[in-house]
PDB file of C-alpha atoms in Angstrom:
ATOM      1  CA  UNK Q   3       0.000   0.000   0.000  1.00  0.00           C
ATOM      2  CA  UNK Q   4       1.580   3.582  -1.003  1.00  0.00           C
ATOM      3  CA  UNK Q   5      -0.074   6.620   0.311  1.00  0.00           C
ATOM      4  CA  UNK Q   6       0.363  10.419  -0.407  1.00  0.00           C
ATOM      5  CA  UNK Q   7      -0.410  12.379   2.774  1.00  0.00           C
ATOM      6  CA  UNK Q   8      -0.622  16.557   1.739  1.00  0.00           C
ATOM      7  CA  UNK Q   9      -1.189  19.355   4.112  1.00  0.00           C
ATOM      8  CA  UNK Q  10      -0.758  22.821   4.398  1.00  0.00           C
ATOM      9  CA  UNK Q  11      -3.732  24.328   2.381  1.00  0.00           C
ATOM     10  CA  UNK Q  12      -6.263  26.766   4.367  1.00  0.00           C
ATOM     11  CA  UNK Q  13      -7.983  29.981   3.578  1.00  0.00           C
ATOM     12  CA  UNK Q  14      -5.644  32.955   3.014  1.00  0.00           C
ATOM     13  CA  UNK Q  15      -5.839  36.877   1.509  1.00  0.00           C
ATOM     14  CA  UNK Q  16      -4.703  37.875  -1.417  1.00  0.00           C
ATOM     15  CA  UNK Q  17      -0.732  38.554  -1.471  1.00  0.00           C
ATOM     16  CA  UNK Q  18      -0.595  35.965   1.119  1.00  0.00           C
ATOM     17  CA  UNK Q  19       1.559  32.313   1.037  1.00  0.00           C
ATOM     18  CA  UNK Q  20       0.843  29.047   2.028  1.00  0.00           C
ATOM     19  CA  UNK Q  21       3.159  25.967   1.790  1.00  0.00           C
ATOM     20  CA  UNK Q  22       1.715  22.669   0.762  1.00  0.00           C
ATOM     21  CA  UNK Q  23       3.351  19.300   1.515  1.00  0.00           C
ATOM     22  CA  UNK Q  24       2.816  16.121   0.423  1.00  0.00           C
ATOM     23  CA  UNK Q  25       5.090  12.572   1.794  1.00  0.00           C
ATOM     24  CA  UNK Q  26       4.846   9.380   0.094  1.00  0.00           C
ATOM     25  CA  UNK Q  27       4.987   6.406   2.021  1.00  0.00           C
ATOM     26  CA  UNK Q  28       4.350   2.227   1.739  1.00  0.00           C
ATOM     27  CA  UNK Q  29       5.815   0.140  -0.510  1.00  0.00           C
ATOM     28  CA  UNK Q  30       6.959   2.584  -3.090  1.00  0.00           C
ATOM     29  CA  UNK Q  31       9.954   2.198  -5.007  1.00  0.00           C
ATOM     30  CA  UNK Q  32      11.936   4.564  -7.341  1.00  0.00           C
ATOM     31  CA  UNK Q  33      10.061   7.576  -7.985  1.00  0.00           C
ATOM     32  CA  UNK Q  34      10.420   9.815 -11.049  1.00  0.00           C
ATOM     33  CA  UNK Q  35       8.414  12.419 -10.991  1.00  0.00           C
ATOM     34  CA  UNK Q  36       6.447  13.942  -8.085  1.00  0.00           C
ATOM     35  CA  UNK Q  37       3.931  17.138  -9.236  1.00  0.00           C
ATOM     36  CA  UNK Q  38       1.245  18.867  -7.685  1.00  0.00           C
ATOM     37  CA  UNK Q  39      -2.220  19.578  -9.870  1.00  0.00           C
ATOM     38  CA  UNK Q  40      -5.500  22.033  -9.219  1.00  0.00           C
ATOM     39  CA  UNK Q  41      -8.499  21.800 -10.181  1.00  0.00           C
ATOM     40  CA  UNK Q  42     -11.174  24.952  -9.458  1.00  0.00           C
ATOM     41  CA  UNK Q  43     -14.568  24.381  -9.444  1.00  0.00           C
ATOM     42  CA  UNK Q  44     -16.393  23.544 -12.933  1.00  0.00           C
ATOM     43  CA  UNK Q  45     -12.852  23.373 -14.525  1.00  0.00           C
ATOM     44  CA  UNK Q  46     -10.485  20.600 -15.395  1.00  0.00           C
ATOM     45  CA  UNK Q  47      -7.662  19.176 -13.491  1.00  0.00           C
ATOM     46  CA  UNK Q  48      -4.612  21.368 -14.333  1.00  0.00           C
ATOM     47  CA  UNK Q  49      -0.783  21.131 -14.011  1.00  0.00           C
ATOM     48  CA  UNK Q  50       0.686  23.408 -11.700  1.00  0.00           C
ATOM     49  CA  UNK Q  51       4.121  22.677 -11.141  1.00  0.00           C
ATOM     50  CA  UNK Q  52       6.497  19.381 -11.060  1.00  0.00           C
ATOM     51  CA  UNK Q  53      10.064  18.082 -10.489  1.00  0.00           C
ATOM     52  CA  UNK Q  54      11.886  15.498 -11.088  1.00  0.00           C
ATOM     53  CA  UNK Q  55      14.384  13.227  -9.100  1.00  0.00           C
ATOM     54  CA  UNK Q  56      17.203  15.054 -10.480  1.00  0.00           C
ATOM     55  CA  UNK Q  57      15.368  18.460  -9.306  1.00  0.00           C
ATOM     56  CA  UNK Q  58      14.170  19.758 -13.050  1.00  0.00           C
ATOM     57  CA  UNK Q  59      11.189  21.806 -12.524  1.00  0.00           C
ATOM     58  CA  UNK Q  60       8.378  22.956 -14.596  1.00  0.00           C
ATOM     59  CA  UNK Q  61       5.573  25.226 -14.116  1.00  0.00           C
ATOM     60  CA  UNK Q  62       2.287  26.798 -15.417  1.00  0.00           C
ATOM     61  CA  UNK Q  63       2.392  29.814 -16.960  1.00  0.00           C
ATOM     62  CA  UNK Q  64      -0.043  31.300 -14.719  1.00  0.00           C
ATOM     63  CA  UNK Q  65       2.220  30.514 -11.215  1.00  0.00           C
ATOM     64  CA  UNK Q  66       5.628  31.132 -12.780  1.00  0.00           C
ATOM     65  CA  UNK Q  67       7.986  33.490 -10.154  1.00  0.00           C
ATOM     66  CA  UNK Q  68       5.213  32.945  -7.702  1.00  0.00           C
ATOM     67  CA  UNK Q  69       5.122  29.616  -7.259  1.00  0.00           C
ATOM     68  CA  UNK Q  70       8.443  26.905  -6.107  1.00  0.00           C
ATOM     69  CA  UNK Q  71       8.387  23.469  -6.122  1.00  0.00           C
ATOM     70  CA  UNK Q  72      11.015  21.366  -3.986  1.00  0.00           C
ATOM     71  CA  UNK Q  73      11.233  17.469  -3.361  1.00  0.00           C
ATOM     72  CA  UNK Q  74      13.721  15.948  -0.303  1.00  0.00           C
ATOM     73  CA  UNK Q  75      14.042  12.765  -2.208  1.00  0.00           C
ATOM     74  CA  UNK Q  76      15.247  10.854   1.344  1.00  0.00           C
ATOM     75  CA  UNK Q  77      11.760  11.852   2.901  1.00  0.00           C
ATOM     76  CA  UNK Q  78       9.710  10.979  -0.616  1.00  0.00           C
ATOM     77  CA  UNK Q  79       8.062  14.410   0.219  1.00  0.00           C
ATOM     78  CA  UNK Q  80       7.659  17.089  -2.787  1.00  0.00           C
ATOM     79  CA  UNK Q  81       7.112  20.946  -1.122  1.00  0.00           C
ATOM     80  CA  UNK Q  82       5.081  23.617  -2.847  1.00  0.00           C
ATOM     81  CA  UNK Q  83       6.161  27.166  -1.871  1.00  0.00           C
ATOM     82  CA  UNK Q  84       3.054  29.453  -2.800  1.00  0.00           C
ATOM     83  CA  UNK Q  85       3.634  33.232  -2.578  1.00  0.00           C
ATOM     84  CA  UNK Q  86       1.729  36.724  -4.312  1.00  0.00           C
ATOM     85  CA  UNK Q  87      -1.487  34.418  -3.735  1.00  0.00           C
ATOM     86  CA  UNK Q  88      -4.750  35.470  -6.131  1.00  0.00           C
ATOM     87  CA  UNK Q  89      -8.334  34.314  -5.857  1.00  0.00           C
ATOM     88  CA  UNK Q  90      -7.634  32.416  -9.152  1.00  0.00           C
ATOM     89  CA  UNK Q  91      -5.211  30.128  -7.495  1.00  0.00           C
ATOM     90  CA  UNK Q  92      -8.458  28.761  -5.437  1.00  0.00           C
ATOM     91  CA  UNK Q  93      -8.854  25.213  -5.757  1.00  0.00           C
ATOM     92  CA  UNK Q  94      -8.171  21.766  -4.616  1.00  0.00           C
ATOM     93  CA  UNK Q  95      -4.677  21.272  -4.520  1.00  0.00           C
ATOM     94  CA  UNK Q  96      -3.579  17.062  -5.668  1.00  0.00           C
ATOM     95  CA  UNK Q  97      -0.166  15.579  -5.425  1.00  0.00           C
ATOM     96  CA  UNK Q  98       0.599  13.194  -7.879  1.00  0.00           C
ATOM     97  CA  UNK Q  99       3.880  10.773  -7.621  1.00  0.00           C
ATOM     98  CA  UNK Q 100       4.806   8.969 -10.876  1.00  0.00           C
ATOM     99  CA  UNK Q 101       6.764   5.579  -9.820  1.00  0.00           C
ATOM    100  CA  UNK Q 102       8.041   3.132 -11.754  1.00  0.00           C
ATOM    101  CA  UNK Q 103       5.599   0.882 -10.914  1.00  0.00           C
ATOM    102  CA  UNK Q 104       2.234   3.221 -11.172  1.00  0.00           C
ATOM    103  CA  UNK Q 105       0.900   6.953 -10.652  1.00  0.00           C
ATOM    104  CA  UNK Q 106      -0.204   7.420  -7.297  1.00  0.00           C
ATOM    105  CA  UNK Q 107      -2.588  10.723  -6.221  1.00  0.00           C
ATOM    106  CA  UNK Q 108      -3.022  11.871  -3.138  1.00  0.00           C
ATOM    107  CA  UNK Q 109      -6.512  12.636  -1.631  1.00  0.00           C
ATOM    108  CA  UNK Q 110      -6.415  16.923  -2.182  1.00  0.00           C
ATOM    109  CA  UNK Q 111      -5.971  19.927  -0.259  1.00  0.00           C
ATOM    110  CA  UNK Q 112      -8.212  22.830  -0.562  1.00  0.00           C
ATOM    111  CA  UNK Q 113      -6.725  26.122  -0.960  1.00  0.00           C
ATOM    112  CA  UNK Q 114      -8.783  29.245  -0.948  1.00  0.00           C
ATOM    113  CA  UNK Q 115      -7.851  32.821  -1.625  1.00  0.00           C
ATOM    114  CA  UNK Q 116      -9.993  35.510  -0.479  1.00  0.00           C
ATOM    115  CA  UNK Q 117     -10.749  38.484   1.605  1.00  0.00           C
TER     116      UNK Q 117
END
């Protein structure tokens, strides 16, 4: 069994950060890839930001120089460093873990920006 345990969403104001985490754990083996995803409501699941084990990163447009990802590859836990917050960055925050043996998601975080 291989489970993705995130925290760190909550309700913040515009301009505001919040850091989301997310540790894999079980009987995982090598992992490639480990990303975070959003999905607002009535819209499709989107990409937000992803690394890889040798620490390549890649972003959306729309977080780019707001937004850091981060992995500790000893811990299997991938860090998302969100900064300059906007109400458009509301939404249910997924890790996703590519492995070699399957993609695993974890179970969401919500993250909502308002005042």
């Amino acid at each position: 069994q291989v489970q993705l345990v995130e925290s760190g969403g909550g309700l913040v104001q515009p301009g505001g950060s919040l850091r989301l985490s997310c540790a894999a754990s079980g009987s995982i083996t090598s992992i490639f890839n480990m990303g975070w995803y959003r999905q607002a409501p009535g819209m499709q699941r989107e990409l937000v930001a992803s690394i890889t084990s040798g620490a390549y990163t890649n972003y959306a447009d729309s977080v780019k120089g707001r937004f850091t990802i981060s992995r500790d590859n000893a811990k299997n836990t991938a860090y998302l460093q969100m900064d300059s917050l906007k109400a458009e960055d509301t939404g249910i925050y997924y890790c996703k873990v590519v492995a070699v043996e399957k993609d695993y998601w974890g179970q969401g975080t919500q993250v909502t920006v308002s005042s």
